[in-house]
Each structure stands twice: as C-alpha cells, then as structure tokens.
PDB file of C-alpha atoms and ligand atoms in Angstrom:
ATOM      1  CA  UNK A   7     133.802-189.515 -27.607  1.00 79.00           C
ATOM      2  CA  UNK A   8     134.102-188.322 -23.945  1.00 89.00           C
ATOM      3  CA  UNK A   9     137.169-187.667 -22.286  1.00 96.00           C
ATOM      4  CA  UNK A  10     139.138-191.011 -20.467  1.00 98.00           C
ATOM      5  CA  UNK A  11     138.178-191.865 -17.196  1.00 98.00           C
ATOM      6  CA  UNK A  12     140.888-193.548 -14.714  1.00 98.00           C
ATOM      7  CA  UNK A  13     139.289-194.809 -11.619  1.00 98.00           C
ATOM      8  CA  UNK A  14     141.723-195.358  -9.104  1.00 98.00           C
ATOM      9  CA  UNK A  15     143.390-193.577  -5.831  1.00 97.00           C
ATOM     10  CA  UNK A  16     146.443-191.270  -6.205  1.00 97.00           C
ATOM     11  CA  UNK A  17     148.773-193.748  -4.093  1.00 97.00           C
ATOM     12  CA  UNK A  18     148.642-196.609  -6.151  1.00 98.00           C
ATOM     13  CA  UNK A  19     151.464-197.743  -8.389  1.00 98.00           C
ATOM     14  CA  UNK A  20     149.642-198.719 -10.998  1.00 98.00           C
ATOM     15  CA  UNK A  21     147.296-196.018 -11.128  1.00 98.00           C
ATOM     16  CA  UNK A  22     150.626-193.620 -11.230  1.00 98.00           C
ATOM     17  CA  UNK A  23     151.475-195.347 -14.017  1.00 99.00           C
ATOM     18  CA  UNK A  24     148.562-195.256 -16.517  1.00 99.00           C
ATOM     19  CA  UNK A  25     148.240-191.329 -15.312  1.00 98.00           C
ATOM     20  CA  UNK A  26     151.729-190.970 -15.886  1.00 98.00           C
ATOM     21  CA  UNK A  27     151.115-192.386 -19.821  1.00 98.00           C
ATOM     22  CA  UNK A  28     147.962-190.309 -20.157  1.00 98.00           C
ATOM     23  CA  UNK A  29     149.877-187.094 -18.704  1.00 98.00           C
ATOM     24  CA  UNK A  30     152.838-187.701 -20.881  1.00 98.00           C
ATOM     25  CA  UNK A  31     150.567-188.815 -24.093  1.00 98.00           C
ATOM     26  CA  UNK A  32     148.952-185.013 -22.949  1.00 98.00           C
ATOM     27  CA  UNK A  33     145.442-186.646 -23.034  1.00 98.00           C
ATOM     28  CA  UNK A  34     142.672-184.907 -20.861  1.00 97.00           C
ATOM     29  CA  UNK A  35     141.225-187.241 -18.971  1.00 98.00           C
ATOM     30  CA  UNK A  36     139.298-187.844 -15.634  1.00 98.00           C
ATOM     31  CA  UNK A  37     140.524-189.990 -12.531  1.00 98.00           C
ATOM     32  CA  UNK A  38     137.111-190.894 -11.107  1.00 98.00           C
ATOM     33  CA  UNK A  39     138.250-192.052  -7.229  1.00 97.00           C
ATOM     34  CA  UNK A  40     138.125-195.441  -6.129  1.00 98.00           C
ATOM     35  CA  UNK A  41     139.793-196.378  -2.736  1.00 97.00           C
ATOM     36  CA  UNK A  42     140.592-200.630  -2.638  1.00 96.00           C
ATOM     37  CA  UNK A  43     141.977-200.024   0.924  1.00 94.00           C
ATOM     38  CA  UNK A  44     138.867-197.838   2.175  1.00 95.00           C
ATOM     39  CA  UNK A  45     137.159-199.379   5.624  1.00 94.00           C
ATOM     40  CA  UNK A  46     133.635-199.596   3.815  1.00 93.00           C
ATOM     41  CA  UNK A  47     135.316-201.586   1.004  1.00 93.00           C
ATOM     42  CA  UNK A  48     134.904-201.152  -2.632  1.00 96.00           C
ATOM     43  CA  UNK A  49     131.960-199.889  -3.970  1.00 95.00           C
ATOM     44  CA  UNK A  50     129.736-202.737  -5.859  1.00 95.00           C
ATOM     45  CA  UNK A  51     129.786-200.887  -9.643  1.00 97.00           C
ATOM     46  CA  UNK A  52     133.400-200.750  -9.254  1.00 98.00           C
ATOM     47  CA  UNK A  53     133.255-204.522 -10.064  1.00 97.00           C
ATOM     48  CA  UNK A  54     131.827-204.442 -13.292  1.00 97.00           C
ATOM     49  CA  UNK A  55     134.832-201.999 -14.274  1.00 98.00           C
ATOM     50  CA  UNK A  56     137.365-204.606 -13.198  1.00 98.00           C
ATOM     51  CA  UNK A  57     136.177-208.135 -11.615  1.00 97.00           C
ATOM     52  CA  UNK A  58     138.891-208.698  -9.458  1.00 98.00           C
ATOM     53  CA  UNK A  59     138.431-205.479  -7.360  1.00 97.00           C
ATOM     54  CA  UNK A  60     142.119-203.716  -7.793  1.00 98.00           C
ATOM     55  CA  UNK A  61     142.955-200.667  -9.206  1.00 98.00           C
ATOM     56  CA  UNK A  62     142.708-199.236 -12.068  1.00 98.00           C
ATOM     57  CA  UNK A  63     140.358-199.114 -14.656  1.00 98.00           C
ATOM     58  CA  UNK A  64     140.078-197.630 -17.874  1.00 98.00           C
ATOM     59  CA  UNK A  65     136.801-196.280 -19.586  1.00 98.00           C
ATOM     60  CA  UNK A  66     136.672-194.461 -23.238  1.00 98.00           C
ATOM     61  CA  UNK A  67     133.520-194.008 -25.214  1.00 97.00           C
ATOM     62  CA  UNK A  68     132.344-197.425 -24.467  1.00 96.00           C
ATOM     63  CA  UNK A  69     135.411-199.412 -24.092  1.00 98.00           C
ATOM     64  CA  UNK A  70     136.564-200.342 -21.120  1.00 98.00           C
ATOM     65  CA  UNK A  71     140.021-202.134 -19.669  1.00 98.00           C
ATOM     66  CA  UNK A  72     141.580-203.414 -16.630  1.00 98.00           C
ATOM     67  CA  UNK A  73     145.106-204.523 -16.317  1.00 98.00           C
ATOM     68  CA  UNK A  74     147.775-201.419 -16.286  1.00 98.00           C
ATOM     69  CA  UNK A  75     149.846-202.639 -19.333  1.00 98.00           C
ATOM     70  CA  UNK A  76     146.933-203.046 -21.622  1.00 98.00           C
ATOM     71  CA  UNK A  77     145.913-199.236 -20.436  1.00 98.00           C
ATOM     72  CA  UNK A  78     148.986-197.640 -21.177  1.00 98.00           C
ATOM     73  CA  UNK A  79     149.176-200.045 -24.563  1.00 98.00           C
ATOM     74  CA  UNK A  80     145.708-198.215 -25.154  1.00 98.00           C
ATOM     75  CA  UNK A  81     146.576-194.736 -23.909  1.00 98.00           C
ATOM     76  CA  UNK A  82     149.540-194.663 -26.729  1.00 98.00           C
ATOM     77  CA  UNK A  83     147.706-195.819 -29.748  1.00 98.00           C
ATOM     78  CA  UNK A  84     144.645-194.373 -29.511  1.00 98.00           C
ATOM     79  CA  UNK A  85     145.673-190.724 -28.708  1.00 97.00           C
ATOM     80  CA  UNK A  86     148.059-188.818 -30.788  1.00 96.00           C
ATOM     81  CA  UNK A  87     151.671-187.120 -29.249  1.00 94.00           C
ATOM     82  CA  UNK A  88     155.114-188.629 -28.878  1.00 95.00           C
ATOM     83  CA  UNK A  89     154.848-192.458 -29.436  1.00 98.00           C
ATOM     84  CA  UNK A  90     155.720-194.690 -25.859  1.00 98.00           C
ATOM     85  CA  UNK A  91     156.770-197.665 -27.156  1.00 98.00           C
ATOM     86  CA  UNK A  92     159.964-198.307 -29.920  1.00 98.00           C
ATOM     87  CA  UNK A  93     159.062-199.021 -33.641  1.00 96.00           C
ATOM     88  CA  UNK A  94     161.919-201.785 -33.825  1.00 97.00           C
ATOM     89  CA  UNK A  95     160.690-205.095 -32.972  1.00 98.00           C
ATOM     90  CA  UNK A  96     163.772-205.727 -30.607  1.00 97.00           C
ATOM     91  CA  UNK A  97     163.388-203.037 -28.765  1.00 97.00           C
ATOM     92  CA  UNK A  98     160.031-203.143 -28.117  1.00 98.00           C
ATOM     93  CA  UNK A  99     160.186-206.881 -27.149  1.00 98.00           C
ATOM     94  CA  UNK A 100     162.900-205.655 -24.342  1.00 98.00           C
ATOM     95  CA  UNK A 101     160.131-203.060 -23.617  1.00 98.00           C
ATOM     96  CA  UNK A 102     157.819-205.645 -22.693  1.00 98.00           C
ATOM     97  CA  UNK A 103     160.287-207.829 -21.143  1.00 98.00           C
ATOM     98  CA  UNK A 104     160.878-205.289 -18.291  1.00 98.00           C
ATOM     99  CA  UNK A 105     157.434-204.268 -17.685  1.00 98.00           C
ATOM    100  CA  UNK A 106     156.771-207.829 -17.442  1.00 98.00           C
ATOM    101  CA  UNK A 107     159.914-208.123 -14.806  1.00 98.00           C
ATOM    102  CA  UNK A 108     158.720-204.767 -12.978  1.00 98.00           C
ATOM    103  CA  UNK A 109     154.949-206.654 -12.496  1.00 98.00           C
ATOM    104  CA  UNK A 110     156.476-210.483 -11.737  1.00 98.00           C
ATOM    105  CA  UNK A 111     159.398-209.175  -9.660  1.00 98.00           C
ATOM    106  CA  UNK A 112     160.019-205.789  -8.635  1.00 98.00           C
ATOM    107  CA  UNK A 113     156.409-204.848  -7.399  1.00 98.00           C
ATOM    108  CA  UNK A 114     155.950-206.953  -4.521  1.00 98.00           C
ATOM    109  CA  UNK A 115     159.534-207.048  -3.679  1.00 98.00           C
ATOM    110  CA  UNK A 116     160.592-202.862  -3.997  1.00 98.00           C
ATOM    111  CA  UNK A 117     157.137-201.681  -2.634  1.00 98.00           C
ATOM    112  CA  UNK A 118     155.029-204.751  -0.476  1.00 98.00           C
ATOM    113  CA  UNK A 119     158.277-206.301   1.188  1.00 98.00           C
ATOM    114  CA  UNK A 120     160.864-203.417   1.834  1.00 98.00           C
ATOM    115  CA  UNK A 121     158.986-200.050   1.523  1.00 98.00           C
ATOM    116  CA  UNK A 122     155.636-200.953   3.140  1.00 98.00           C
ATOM    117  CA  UNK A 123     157.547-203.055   5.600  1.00 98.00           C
ATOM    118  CA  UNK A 124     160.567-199.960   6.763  1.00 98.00           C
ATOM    119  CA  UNK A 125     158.289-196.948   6.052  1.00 98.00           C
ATOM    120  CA  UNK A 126     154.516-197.511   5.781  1.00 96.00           C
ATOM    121  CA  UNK A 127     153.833-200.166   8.605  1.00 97.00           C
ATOM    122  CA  UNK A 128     156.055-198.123  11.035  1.00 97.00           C
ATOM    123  CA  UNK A 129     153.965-195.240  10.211  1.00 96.00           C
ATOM    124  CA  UNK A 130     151.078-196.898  11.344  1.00 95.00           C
ATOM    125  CA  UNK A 131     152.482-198.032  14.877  1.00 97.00           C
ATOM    126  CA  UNK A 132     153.155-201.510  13.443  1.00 96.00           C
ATOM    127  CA  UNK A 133     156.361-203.177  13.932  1.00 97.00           C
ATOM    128  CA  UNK A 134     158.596-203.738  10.806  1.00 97.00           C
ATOM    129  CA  UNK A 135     159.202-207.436   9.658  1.00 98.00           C
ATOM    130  CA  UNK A 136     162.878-207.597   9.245  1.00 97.00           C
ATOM    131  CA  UNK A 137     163.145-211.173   7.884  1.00 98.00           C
ATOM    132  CA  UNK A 138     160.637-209.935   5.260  1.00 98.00           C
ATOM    133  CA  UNK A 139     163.107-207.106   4.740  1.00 98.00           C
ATOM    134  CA  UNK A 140     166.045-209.343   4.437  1.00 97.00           C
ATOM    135  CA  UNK A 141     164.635-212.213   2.529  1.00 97.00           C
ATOM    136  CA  UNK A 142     163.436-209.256  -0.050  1.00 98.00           C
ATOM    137  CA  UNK A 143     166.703-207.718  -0.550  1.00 98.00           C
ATOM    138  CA  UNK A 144     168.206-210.642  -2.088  1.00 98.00           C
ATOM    139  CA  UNK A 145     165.405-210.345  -4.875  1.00 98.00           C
ATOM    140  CA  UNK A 146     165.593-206.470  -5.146  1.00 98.00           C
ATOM    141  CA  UNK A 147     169.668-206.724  -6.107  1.00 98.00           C
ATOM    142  CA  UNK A 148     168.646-208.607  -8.891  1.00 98.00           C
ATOM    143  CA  UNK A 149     166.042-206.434 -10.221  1.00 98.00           C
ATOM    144  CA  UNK A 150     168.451-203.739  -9.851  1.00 98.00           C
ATOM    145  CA  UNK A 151     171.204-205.674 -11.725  1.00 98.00           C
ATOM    146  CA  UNK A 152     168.827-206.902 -14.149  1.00 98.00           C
ATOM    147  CA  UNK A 153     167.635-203.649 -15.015  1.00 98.00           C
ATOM    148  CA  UNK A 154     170.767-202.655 -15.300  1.00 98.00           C
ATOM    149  CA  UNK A 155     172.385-205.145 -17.601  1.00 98.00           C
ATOM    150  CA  UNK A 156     169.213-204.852 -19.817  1.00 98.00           C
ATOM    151  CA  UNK A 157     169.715-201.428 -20.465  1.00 98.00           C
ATOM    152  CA  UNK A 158     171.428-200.187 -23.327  1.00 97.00           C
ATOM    153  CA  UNK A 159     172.891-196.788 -23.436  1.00 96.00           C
ATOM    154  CA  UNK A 160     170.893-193.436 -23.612  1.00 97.00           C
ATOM    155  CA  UNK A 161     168.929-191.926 -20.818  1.00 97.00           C
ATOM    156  CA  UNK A 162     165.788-194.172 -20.452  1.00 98.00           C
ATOM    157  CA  UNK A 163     165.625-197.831 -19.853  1.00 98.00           C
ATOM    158  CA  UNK A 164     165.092-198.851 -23.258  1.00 98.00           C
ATOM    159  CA  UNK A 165     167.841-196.427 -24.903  1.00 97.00           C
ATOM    160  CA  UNK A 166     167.343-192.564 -26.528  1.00 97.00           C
ATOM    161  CA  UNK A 167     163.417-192.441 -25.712  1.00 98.00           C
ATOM    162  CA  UNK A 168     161.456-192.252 -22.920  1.00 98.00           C
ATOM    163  CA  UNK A 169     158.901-195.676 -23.299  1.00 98.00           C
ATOM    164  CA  UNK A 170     156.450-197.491 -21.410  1.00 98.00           C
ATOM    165  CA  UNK A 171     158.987-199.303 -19.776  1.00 98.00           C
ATOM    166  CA  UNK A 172     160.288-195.860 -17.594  1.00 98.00           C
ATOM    167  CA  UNK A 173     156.529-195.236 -16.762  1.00 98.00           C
ATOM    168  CA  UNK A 174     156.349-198.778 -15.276  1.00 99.00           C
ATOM    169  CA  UNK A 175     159.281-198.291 -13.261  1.00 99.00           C
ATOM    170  CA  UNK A 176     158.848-194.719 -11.991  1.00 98.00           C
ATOM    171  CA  UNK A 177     155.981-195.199  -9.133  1.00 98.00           C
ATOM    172  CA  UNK A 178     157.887-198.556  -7.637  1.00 98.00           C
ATOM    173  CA  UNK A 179     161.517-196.718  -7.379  1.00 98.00           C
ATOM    174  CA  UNK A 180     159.504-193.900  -6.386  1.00 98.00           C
ATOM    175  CA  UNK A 181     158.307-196.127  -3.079  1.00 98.00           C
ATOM    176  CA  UNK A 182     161.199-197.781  -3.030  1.00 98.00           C
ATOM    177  CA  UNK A 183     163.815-194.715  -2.766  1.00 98.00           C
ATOM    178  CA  UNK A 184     162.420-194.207   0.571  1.00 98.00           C
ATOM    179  CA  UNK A 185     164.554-196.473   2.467  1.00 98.00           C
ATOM    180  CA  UNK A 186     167.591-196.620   2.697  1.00 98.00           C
ATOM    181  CA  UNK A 187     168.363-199.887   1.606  1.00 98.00           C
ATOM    182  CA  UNK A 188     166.832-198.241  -1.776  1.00 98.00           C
ATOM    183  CA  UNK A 189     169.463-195.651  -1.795  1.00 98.00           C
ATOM    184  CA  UNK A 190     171.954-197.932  -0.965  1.00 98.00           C
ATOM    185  CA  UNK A 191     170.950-200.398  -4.087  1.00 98.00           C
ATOM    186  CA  UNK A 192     170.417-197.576  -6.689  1.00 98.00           C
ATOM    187  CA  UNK A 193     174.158-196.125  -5.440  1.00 98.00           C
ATOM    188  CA  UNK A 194     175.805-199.390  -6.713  1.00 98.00           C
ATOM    189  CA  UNK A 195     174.631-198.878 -10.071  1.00 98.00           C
ATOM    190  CA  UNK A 196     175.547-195.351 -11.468  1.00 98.00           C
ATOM    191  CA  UNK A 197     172.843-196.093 -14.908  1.00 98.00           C
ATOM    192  CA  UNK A 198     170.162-196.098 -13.045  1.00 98.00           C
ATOM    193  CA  UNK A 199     171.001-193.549 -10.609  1.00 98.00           C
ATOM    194  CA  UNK A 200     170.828-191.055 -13.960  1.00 98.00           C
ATOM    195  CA  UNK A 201     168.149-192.246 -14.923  1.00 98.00           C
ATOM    196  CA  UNK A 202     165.958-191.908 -11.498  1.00 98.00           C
ATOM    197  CA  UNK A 203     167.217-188.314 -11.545  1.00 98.00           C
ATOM    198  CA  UNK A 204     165.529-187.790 -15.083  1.00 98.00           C
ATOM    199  CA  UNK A 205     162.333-189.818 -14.678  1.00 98.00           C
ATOM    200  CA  UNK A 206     161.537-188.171 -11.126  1.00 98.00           C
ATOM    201  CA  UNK A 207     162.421-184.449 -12.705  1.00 98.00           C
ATOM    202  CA  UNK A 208     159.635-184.787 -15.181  1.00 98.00           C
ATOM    203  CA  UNK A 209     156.388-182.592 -14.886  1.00 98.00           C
ATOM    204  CA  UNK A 210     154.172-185.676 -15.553  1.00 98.00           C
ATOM    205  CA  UNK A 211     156.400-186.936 -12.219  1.00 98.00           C
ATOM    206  CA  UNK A 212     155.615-184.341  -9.979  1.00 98.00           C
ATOM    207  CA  UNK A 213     152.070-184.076 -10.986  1.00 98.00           C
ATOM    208  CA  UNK A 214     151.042-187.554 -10.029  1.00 98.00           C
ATOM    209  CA  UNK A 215     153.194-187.290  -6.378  1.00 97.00           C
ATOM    210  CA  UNK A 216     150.812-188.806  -3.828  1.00 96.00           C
ATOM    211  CA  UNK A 217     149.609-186.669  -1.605  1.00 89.00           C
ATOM    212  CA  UNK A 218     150.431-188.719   1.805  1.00 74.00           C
TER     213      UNK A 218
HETATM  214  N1  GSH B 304     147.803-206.555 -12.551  1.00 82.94           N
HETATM  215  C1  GSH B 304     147.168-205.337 -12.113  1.00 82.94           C
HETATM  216  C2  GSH B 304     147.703-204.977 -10.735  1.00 82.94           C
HETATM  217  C3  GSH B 304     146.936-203.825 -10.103  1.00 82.94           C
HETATM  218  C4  GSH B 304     147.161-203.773  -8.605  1.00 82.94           C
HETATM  219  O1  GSH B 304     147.706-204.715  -7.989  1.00 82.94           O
HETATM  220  N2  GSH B 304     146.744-202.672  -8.005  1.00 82.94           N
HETATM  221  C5  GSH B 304     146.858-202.560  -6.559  1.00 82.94           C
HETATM  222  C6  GSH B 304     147.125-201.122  -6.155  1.00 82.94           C
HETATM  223  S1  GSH B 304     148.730-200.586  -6.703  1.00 82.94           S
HETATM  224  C7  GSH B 304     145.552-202.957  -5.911  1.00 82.94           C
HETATM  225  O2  GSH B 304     144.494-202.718  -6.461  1.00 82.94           O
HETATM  226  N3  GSH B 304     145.639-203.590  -4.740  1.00 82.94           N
HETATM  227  C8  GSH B 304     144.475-203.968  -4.002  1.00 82.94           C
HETATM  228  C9  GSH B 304     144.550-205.368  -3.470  1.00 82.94           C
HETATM  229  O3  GSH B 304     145.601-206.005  -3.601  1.00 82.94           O
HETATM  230  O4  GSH B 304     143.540-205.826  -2.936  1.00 82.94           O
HETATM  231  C10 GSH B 304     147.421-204.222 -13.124  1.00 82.94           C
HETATM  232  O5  GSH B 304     148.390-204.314 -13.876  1.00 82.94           O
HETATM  233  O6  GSH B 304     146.625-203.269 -13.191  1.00 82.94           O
END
C-alpha cells in the first residue's frame, strides 16, 4: 500500500490535528492541498473525498475517511509506534469525552468567535465584533474549567500519556493563545498552563505551525 494522503490546507485545525497524529504515529504520508476558503472554490473531485466540502480527508490504499476523529482513530491502529489512545476503558471513554467537548464546544467558541473575531478579521481591515467576543467568553471559561476539572494528574489531558485528546486540543489553544483574553483564561488555571507549554514544545508542534 501507498503512503497516506491528507488533503487539506496547513491553517486548518483539523487538518493540524490528523498531521499532528500521523507526525507523532511517525507515519510518512502526503498532504495533497486543498484550500475550502480559496476564491475559485473547491475543486469538484474534492467532493467525492468528503461530501460536505470541509477539510480533511483521509486516503490509504483504497480506503478513504472524512471526519478528523475517525482519521486520527485510523492513523493509530493501523500504523505501528507509541499507541494514542489509553488501553483502560475509563480512560479512554474520558478520551473521547473531551474530543467530543473540543468539536461541540471549544472549536467555534476558542477559534470562530474570539480568535477570528480579535486577530484574523482585524487583519483583514474588518472591524472586530465585540458582543461576539463577549457572548463567547462566557462559553470559553467553561471549556477551560471543564478541561480542567476533567483532567487527572500527569502532564497530558488524559494523565501520564500523551493521547488523542492533546492532539485535538493543540491547534484550537494554538489560535486561541493569540489574544489576550486567551492568556488571560489559560493564567487562571495553572494545569493547563503546563500542559500548553509541553504540547506546543513538541517537534510534531512546530512542524505543523501555519505558515501565515
Ligand atoms: N467535523 C469535521 C470538521 C472539519 C472542519 O470544520 N474543517 C474546517 C476547517 S478547520 C472547514 O473545512 N471549514 C470550511 C467551511 O466551514 O466551509 C471534522 O472533524 O473533520
């Protein structure tokens, strides 16, 4: 079988994290380039790689996948190196738990509503919405605190070993500690503060920085 191929752009969350399980996993692999926010719009065969036009897809041999957790799922069990997810039942249900919180709650909130709104918009020359800002940050304390509480002790979100879970996280904070009210959040909980330092000092980390 061929190597992996990723199709996706370098600043997309999601695409950080599948390339951030396949770098970590050590798996040589291909990110074919795919742009969702070009002006000519998405190419048509992009669609029969994932139907609802986002970013990314997955292709090995002939299997193919869309959706970022099923990827990474993928990336782990098919290739060999340090297993991403826990053996115990537990704590690979809290695993899945905040991956699933990251997706429902954190993405839209940490990146859409107070990063693209204080950093990316103003970029552009457009004005920031501050009651998008301030309705968010409501939302983005409890993330915070909920990641928090969930945690148990030990470096990484889910304890002693780096999981799936960290990977998830990782390209949203990474947004997100761009503003200040991201610093400000992170401050009030020492935990995670650790364990941003250790997740954003890893190679795989600095390898999959966007370029803009
Ligand atoms: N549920 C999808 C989410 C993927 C997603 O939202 N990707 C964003 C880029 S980070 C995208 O393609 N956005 C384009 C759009 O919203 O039209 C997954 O887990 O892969």
């Amino acid at each position: 079988m061929g190597k992996p191929r990723l199709f996706g752009a370098d600043y997309s969350v999601y695409v950080r994290i599948a390339r951030l399980a396949l770098l970590e996993k050590g798996v040589d692999h291909d990110l074919v380039p795919v742009d969702v926010f070009s002006e000519e719009g998405l190419p048509t065969w992009y669609l029969d790689f994932h139907p609802f036009g986002r970013i990314p897809a997955f292709e090995h041999g002939d299997f193919r996948l869309f959706e970022t957790s099923a990827i990474c799922r993928y990336i782990d069990e098919a290739f060999a190196g340090t297993a991403l997810q826990p053996s115990d039942v537990r704590q690979r249900a809290r695993m899945t738990q905040v991956i699933g919180l990251l997706d429902a709650y954190a993405y839209r909130t940490l990146v859409w509503d107070i990063y693209v709104e204080r950093v990316s918009n103003p970029k552009k020359g457009k004005p920031t919405d501050e009651s998008k800002v301030a309705a968010a940050l409501g939302k983005a304390a409890t993330c915070l605190e909920t990641l928090s509480r969930l945690k148990p002790g030990g470096a990484w979100l889910c304890g002693e070993r780096l999981t799936l879970a960290d990977l998830h996280a990782a390209p949203i904070f990474a947004y997100f500690m761009r503003t200040e009210e991201g610093q400000v959040l992170l401050n009030e909980h020492p935990d995670l503060a650790s364990w941003w330092a250790k997740i954003a000092a890893r190679p795989s980390f600095a390898a999959t920085e966007p370029k803009d």
